[in-house]
XYZ file of C-alpha atoms in Angstrom:
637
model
C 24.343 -64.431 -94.974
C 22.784 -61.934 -97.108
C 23.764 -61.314 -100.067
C 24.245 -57.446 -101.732
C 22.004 -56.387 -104.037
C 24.363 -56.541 -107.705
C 24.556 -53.377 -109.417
C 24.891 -52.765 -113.435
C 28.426 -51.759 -114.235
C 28.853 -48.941 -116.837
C 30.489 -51.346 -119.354
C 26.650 -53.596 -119.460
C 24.534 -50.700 -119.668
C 26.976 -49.872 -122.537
C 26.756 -52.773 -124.357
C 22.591 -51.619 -124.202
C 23.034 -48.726 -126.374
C 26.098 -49.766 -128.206
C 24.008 -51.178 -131.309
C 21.639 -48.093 -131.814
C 24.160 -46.083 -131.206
C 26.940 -47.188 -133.856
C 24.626 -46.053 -136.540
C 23.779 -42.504 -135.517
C 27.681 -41.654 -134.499
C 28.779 -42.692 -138.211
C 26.111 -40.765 -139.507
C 27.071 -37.955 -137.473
C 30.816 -37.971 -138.138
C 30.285 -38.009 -142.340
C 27.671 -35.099 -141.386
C 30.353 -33.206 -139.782
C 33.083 -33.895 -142.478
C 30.696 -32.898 -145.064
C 30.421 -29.748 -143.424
C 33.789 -29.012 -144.015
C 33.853 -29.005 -147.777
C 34.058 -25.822 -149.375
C 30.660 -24.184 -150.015
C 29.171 -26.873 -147.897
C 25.869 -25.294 -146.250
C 25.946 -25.001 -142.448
C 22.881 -26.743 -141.224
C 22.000 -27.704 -137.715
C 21.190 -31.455 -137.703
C 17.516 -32.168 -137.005
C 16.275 -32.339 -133.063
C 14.757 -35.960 -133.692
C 18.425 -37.309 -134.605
C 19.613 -36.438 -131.352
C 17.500 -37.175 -129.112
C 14.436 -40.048 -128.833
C 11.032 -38.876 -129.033
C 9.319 -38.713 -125.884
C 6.224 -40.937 -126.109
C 8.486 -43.781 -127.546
C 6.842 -47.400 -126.670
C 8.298 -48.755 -123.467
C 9.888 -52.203 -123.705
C 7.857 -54.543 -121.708
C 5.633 -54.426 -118.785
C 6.535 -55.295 -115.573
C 4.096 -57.024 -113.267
C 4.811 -58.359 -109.691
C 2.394 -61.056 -108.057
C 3.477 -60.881 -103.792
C 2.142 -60.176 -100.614
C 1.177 -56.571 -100.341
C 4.259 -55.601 -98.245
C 6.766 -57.605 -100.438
C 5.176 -56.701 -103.426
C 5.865 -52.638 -103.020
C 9.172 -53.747 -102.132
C 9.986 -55.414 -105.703
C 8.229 -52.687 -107.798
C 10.565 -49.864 -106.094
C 13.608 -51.538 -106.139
C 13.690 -54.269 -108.897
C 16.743 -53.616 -111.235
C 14.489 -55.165 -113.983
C 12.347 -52.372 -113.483
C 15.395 -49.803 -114.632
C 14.674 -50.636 -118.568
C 10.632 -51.432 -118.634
C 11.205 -47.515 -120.590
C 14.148 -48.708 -122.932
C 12.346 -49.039 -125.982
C 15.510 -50.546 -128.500
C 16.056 -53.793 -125.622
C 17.304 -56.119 -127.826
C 15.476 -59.756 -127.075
C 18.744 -60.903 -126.229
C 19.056 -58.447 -123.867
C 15.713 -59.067 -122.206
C 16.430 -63.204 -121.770
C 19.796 -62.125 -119.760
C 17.652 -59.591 -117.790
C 15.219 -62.230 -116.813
C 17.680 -64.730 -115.482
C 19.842 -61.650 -113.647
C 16.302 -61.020 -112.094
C 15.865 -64.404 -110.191
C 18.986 -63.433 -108.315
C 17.751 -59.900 -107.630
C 14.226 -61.097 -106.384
C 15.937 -63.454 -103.785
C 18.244 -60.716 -102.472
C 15.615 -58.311 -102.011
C 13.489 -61.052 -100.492
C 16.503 -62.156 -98.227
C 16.497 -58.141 -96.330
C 13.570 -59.326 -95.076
C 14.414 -62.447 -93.850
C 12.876 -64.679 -96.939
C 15.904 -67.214 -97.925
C 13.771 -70.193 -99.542
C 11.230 -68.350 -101.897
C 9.311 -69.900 -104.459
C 9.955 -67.627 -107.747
C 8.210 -67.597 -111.231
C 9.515 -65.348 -113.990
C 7.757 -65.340 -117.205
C 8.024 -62.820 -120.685
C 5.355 -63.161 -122.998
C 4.014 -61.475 -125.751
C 1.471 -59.123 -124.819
C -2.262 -58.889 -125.939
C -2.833 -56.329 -129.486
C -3.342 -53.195 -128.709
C -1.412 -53.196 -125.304
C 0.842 -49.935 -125.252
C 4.177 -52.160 -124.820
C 4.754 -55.470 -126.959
C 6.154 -57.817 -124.155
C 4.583 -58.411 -120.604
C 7.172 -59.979 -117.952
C 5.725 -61.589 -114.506
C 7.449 -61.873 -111.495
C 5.295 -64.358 -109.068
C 6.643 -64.865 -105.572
C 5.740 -67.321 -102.785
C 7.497 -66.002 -99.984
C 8.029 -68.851 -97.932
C 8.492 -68.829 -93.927
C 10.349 -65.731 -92.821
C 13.425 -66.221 -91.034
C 13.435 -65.886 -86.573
C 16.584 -65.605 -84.547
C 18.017 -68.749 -83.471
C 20.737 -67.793 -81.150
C 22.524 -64.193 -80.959
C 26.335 -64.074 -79.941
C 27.599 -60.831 -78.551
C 31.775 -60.579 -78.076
C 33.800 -57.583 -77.111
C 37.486 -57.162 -77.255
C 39.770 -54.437 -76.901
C 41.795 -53.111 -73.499
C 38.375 -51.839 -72.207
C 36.698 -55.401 -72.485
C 39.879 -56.304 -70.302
C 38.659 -54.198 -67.387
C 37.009 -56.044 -63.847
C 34.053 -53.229 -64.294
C 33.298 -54.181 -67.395
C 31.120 -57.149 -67.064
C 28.608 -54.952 -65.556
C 28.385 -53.215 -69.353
C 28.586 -56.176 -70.958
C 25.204 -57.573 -69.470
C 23.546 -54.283 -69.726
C 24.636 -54.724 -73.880
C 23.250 -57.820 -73.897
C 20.171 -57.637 -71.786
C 19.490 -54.376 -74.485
C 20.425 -56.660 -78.055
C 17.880 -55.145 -80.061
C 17.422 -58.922 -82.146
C 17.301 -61.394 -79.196
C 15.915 -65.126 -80.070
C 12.493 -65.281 -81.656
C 12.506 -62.323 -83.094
C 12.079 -62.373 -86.986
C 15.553 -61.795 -88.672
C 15.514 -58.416 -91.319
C 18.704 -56.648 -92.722
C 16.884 -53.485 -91.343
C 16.640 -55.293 -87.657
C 20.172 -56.443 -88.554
C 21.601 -53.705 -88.854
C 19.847 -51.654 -86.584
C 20.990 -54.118 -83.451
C 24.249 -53.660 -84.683
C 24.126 -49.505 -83.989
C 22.265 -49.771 -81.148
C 24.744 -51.954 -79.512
C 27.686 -50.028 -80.514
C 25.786 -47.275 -79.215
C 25.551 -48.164 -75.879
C 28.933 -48.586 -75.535
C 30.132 -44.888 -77.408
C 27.359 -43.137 -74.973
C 29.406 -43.676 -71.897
C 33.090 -44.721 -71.013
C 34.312 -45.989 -74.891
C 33.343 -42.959 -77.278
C 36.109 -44.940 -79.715
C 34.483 -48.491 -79.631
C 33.743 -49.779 -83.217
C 31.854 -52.593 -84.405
C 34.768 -55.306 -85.067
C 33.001 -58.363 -87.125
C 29.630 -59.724 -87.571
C 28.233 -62.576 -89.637
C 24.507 -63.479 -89.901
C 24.541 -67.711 -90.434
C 21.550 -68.210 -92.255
C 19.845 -71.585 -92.500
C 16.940 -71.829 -95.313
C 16.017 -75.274 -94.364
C 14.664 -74.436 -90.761
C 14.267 -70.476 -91.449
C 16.414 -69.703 -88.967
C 19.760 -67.357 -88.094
C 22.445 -67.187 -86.028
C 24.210 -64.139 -85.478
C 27.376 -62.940 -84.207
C 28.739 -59.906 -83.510
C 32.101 -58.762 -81.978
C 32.550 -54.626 -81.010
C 36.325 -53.582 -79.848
C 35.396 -50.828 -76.966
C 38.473 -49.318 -77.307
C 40.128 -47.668 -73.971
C 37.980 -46.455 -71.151
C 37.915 -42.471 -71.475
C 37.822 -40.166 -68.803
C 37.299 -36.038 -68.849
C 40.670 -33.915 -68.198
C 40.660 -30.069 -68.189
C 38.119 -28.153 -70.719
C 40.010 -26.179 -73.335
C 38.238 -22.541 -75.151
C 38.983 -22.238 -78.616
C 37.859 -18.720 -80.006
C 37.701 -16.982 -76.835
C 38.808 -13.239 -76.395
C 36.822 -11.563 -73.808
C 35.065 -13.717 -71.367
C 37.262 -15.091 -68.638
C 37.865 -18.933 -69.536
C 37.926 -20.227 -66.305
C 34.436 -18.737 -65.429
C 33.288 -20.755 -68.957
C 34.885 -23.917 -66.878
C 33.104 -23.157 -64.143
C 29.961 -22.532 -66.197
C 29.654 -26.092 -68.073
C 30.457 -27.668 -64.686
C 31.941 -30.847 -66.869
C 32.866 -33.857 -64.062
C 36.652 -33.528 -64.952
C 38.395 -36.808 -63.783
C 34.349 -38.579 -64.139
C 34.436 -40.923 -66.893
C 33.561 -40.074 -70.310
C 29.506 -39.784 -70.705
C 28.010 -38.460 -73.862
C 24.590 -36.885 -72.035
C 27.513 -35.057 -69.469
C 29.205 -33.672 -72.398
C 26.086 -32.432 -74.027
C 24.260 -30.859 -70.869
C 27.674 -29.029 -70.235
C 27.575 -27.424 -74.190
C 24.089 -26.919 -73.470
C 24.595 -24.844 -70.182
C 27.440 -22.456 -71.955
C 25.465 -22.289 -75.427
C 22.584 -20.488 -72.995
C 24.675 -18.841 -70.389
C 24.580 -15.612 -72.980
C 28.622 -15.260 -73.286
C 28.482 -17.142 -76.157
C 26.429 -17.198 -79.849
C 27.701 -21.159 -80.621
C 29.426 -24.010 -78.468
C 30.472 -26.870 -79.849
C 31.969 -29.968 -77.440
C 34.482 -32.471 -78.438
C 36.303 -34.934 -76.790
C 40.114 -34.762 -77.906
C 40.619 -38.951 -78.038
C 43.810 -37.703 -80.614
C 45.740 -36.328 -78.366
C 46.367 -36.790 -74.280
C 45.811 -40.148 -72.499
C 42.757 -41.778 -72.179
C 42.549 -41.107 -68.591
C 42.481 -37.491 -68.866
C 41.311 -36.900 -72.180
C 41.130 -33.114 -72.943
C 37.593 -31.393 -73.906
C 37.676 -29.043 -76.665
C 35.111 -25.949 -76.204
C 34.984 -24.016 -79.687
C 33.404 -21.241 -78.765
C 32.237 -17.775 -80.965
C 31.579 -15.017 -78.407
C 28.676 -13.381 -77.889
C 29.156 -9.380 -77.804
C 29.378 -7.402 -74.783
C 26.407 -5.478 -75.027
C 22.932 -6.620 -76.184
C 19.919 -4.015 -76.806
C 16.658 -6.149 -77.351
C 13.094 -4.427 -77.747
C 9.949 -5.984 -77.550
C 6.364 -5.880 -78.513
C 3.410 -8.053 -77.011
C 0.313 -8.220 -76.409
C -1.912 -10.206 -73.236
C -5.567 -10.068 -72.509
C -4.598 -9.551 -68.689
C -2.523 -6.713 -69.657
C -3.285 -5.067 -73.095
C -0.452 -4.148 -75.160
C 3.119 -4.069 -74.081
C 6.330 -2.329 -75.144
C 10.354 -3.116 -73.750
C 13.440 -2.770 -73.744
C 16.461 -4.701 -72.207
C 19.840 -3.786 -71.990
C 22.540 -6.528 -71.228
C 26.301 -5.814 -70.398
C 27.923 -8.972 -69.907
C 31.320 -7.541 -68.313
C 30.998 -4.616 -65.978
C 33.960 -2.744 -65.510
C 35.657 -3.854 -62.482
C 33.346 -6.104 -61.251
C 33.528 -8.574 -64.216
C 29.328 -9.053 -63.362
C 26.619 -9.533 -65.653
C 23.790 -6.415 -65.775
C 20.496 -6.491 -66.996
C 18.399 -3.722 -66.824
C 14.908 -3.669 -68.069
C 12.025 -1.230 -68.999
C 8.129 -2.848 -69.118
C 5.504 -0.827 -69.727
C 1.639 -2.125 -70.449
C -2.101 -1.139 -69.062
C -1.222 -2.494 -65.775
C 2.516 -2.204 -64.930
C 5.325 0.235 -65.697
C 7.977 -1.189 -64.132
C 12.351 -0.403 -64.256
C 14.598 -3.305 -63.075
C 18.215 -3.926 -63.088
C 19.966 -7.599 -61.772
C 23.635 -7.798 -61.513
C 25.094 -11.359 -61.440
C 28.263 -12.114 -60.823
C 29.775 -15.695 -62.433
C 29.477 -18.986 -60.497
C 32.297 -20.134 -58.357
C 33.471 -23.988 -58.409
C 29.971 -25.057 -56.416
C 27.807 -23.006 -58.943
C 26.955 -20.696 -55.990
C 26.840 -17.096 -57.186
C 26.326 -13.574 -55.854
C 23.569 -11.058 -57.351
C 21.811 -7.832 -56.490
C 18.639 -6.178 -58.084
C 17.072 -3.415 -57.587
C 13.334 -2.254 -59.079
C 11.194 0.227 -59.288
C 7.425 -0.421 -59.879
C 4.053 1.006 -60.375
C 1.162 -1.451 -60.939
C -2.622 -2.148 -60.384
C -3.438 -4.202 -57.162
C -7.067 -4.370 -56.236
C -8.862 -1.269 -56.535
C -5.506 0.521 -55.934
C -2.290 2.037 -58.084
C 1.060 0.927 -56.199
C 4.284 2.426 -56.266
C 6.395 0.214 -54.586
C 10.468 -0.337 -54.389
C 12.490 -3.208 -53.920
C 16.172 -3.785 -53.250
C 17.252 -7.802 -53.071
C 20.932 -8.685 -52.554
C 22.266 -12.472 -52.119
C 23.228 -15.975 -53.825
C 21.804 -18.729 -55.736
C 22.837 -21.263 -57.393
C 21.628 -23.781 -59.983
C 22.848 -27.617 -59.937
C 20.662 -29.735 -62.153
C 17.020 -30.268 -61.267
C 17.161 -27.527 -58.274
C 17.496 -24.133 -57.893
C 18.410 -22.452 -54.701
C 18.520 -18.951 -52.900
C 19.522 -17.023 -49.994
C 18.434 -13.067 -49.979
C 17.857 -9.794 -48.293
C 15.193 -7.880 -49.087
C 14.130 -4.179 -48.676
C 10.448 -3.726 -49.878
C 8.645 -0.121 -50.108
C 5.447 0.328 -51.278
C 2.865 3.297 -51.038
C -0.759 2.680 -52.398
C -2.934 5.605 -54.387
C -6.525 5.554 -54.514
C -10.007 6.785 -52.180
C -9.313 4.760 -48.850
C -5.856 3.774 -49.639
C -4.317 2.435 -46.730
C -0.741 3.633 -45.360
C 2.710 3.529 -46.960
C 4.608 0.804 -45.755
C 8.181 -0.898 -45.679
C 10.004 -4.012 -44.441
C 13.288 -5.628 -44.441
C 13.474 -9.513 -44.529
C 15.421 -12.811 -44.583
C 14.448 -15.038 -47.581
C 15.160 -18.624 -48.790
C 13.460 -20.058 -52.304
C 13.692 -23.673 -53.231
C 12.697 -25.191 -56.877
C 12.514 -28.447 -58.552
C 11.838 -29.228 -61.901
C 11.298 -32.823 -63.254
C 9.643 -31.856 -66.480
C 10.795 -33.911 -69.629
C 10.866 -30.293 -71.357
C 10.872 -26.855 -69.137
C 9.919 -25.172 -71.883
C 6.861 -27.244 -73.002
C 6.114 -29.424 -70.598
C 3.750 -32.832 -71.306
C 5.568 -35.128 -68.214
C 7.024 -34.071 -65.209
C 6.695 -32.248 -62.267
C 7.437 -29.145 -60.363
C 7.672 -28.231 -57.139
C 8.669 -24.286 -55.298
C 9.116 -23.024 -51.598
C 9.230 -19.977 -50.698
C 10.325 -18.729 -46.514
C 10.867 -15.266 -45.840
C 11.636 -13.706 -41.745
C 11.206 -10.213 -41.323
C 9.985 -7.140 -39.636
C 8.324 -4.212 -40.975
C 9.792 -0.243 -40.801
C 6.907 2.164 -40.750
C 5.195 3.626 -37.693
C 5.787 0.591 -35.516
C 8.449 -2.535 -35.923
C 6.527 -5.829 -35.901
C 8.118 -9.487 -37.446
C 6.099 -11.382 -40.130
C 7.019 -14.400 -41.361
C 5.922 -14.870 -45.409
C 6.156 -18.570 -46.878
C 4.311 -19.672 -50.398
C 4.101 -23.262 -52.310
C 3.817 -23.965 -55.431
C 3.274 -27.504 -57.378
C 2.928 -28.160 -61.519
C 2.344 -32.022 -62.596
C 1.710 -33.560 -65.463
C -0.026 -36.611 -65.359
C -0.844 -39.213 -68.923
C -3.565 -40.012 -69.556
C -3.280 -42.650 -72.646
C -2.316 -41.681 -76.049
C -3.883 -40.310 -79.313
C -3.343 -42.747 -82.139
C -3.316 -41.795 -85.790
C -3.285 -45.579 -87.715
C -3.814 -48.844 -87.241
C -3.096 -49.859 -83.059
C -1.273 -53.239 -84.365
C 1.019 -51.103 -86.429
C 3.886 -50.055 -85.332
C 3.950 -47.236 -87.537
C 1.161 -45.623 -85.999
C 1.435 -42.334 -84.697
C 0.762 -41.369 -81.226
C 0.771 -38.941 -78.700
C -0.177 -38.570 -75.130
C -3.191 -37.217 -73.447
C -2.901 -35.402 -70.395
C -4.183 -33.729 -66.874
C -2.495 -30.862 -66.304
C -2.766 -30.035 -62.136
C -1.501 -27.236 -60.908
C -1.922 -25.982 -57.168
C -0.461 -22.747 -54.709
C -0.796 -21.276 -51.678
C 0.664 -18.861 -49.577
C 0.237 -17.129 -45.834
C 1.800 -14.162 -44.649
C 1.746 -14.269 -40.946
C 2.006 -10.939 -38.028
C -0.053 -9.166 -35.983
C -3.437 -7.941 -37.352
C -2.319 -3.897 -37.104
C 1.231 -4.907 -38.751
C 1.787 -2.612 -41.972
C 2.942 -5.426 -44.127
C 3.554 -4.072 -47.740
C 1.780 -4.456 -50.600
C 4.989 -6.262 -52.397
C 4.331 -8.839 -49.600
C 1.040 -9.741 -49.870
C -0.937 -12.049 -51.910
C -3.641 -11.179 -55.169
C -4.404 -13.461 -58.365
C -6.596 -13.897 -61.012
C -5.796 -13.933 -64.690
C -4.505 -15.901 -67.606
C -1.720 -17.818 -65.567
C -4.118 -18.533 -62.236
C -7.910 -18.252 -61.958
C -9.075 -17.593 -65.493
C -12.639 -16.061 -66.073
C -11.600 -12.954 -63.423
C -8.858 -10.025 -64.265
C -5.758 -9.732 -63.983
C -4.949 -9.775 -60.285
C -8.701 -9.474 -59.550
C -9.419 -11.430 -56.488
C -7.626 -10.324 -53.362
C -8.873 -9.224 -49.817
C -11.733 -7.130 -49.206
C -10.847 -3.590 -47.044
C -12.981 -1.925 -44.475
C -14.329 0.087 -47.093
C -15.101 -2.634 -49.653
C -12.334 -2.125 -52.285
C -10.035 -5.029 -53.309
C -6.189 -5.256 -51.778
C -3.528 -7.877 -51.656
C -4.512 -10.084 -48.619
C -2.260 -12.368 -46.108
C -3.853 -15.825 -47.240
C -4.252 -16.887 -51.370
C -5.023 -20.377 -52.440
C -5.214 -21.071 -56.214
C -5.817 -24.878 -57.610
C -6.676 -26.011 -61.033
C -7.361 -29.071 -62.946
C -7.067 -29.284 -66.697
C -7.185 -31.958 -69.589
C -5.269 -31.652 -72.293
C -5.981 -33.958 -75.325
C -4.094 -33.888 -79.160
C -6.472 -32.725 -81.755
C -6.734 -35.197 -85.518
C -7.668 -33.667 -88.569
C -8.468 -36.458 -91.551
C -6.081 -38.867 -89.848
C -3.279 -36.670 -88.991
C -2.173 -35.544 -85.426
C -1.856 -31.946 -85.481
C 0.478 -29.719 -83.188
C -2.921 -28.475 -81.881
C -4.477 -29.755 -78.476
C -7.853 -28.926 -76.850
C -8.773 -28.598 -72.803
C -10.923 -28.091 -70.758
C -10.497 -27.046 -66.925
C -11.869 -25.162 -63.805
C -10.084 -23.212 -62.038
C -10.860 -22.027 -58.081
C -9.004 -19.372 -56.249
C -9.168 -17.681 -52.993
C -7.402 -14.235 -51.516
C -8.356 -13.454 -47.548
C -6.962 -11.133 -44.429
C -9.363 -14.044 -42.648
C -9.211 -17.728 -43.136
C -12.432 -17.953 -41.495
C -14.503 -15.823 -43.905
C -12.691 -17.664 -47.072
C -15.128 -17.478 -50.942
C -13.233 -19.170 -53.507
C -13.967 -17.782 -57.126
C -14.586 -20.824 -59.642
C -13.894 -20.625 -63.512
C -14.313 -23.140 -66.137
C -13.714 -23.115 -69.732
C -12.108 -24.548 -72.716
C -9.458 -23.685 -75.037
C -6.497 -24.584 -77.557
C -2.964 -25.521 -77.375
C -0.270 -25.149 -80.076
C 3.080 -26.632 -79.776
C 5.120 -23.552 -80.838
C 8.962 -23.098 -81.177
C 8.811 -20.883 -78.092
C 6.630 -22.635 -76.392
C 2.983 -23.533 -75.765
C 0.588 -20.851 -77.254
C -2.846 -21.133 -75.325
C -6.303 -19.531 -76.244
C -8.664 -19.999 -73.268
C -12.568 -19.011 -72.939
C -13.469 -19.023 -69.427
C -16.898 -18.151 -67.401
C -16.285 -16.856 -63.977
C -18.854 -18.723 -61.993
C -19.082 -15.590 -59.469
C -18.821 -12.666 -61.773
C -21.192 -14.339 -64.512
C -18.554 -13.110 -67.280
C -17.157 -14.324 -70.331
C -13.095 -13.847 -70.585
C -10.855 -14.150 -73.615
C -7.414 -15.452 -71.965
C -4.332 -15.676 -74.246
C -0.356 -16.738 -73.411
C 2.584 -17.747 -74.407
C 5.262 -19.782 -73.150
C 5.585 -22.098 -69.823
C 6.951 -20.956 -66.748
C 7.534 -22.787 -63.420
């Protein structure tokens, strides 16, 4: 097994300096007595007597003759390379360094699975006019390296006693991290080791420790045979979730925020998602998880929430900028207890070139299915088309959120009155709506995997002049799809750095469907173009032609796009900067037989920012033979 590396105990590195020091601490004591004589002048001793110059001569040079990968390994961490700068090493000193050395040399050798090395040591005096007077050599033939022979993996403790438990055992075993063949370092080692205890602490035995392990090493045959025994400790399972440092919130909406599996058995990714989902529910600044294995039984092991509260109001403003929109200014106002109701409200003011809009949302907390109730109301003037909008809508229902999937059930009151030459008539409806969405990415926030998928359904009947039904439905899909990785290094090295490449596809559509004379409003209906859909038009620049040739939202959209995204190197590095290059094609109609999609290509930039993807886009719009600057931040789905 190997060996630890020895280290120099105070009382050797003492007997170093003892000789040069005896000297200059007598000296220094009659100096000091002297000064104590009457009329004795006071005198600072000289800098040079306590302290050694600088640019003193070193005592020998060290040289190492290895492999390149061994040999790094010996200059940085050879003890003999500790006193190559002590220029007083007494010869004496320097023969019992060299023979400690041999025995330093093999134990560095043996963390990388070397245990029969061939190893030359040699001090000699060095050539005139060399800048230290003794050279030493270390020469080292490595030998074979050591493999894995056999690798033994035991468990004991009352969890290792369970039926279930063979199932985790193979799933240890099958993951060993140093299985036969594999070359034998203390790094692998010891890595195998953690892993394996790891799998164990990550679900059901959070207390499991590693018990014993021994590494038999045979230098003969270059091979090892290891052993390793973890104690799993009791099975754990999740009792009732306990707030620490709460005041104002109601605790058992927190319980029924985190959504932990009480009576489930203990899983480290539960216990994290469940911190994560309070730490951004906005009650709370921090959230910190623990499971309590000190006190309560193992098969209802308390959860310990420490919580610090976030405060009951919130005023953010905000500043921004888009090339769809120009400049934009708002505020938000969050109360996270109404009076009464115990809701959440957030009420919003936007204002930019093409939107002014006021919202507010109330949402009330989720019950024990995550299901909960909300109402919002806004009020809205924007550019559609050719036209300025006023519109109003009032949306009342529940949702809920339970992993991957969102859901929601609505009513909705929609208003909207267009301003312009032409405009057509103010209109209303009131409707019936269900939304569905997945999301698979392996970040929702910056996305490079994954996929998404929306549905939108929506029943209802208009209010002005005369009632008619419509029935509204839209889809939306986001994938991303690898496409090889980026390397930075040599491909045999392990080292190497790499990232993926990628097609980004992204595709929507939508259909509004009533009679051809139904006064469907403007809220309803479909327009696009812009940074987030067909770039190389305006913001919400294609929609349906009117009777009089101006632009309007129509009953029909289509939008698809196509996009590689590829990690940019700079001298060898991988940046967080990506390039692509896409089209884009998107189509808004009142008549699917008279459909024009409008193309646009372009390239741009990606950087990976804390927020979120920041993306700089330069697109031609095939149809309008125009050059557009597109900018945005962040990923939504």
């Amino acid at each position: 097994m190997p060996r630890s590396r020895p280290t120099p105990t105070f009382r050797s590195a003492l007997h170093f300096l003892q000789r040069p020091l005896l000297p200059l601490l007598t000296a220094s004591l009659l100096l000091g007595g002297c000064s104590l004589l009457p009329g004795a002048p006071q005198e600072e001793a000289p800098a040079a007597a306590s302290a050694p110059p600088a640019d003193e001569a070193p005592a020998f040079t060290l040289q190492v003759q290895a492999p390149d990968g061994l040999r790094e390994l010996l200059e940085q961490n050879m003890e003999l390379r500790r006193y190559t700068r002590l220029g007083d090493l007494q010869p004496s000193e320097l023969s019992r360094l060299l023979v400690a050395a041999e025995a330093d040399v093999r134990t560095l050798l043996g963390t990388q699975g070397y245990f029969s090395p061939d190893i030359t040591i040699e001090s000699r005096t060095a050539p005139a006019g060399s800048h230290a007077p003794r050279t030493v050599q270390v020469a080292v033939e490595p030998g074979p390296q050591t493999t894995v022979a056999s690798a033994h993996i035991g468990f004991t403790g009352s969890g290792a006693q369970a039926d279930e438990f063979s199932r985790r055992q193979s799933r240890v075993e099958r993951s060993w991290a140093l299985p036969p063949g594999q070359t034998f370092t203390q790094s692998a080692w010891d890595n195998a080791k953690t892993q394996g205890l790891r799998r164990l602490q990550e679900r059901d035995y959070p207390t499991a420790r590693l018990a014993d392990s021994r590494a038999d090493i045979d230098p003969d045959t270059a091979q090892a045979a290891l052993d390793v025994t973890y104690d799993t400790g009791p099975a754990y399972r999740f009792g009732p979730l306990q707030l620490r440092g709460n005041e104002r919130y109601d605790p058992d909406g927190a319980r029924r925020i985190a959504r932990l599996p009480t009576g489930a058995g203990y899983s480290e990714a539960e216990l994290l998602d469940a911190q994560q989902r309070l730490a951004s529910s906005g009650y709370y600044d921090t959230v910190f998880l623990t499971l309590d294995t000190e006190n309560g039984p193992p098969e209802a092991t308390p959860v310990i929430a420490q919580v610090s509260e976030a405060k009951l109001h919130k005023l953010v403003f905000g500043a921004g900028i888009s090339t769809d929109s120009g400049a934009r200014l708002s505020a938000n106002h969050i109360n996270n207890r109404l009076p009464w109701l115990g809701w959440r409200a957030t009420t919003k003011a936007a204002l930019d070139r093409e939107t002014q809009s006021l919202d507010s949302e109330w949402v009330s907390l989720p019950d024990d299915d995550s299901w909960r109730w909300f109402g919002a109301g806004q009020v809205k003037r924007e550019v559609m088309g050719s036209y300025d909008v006023n519109s109003v809508q009032l949306r009342g229902g529940t949702s809920q959120t339970l992993g991957h999937i969102d859901r929601n059930y609505y009513l909705q009151y929609d208003s909207a009155t267009p301003h312009g030459i032409d405009a057509p008539d103010s209109s209303g409806a009131l409707s019936a709506n269900f939304g569905w969405t997945a999301r698979y990415f392996n970040n929702n926030n910056s996305p490079t995997r994954g996929y998404g998928l929306g549905l939108e359904l929506g029943v209802g009947t208009t209010l002005r002049n005369q009632r008619n039904p419509f029935v509204r439905t839209r889809v939306r899909w986001q994938s991303f799809i690898p496409l090889g990785k980026v390397a930075v290094g040599s491909g045999a090295d392990s080292s190497a750095v790499q990232r993926n490449a990628r097609l980004a596809l992204r595709a929507e559509g939508g259909a509004v469907l009533a009679r051809a004379d139904a006064a469907v409003p403007a809220s309803q209906l479909f327009i696009t173009g812009g940074d987030t859909t067909v770039r190389g038009y305006g913001y919400r620049a294609i929609g349906a032609a009117t009777s009089s040739g101006t632009l309007y939202g129509g009953r029909y959209m289509g939008v698809a796009s196509a996009e590689w995204q590829r990690p940019i190197a700079i001298r060898g590095d991988l940046t967080h900067w990506e390039s692509a290059v896409f089209i884009d094609a998107g189509a808004v109609t009142d008549d699917l037989g008279s459909i024009q999609a409008k193309v646009g290509v372009g390239a741009g930039l990606r950087w990976n920012s804390p927020v979120g993807p920041l993306q700089t886009d330069l697109a031609w719009g095939v149809q309008d033979k125009r050059l557009r600057l597109h900018l945005r931040l962040g990923f939504n789905f």
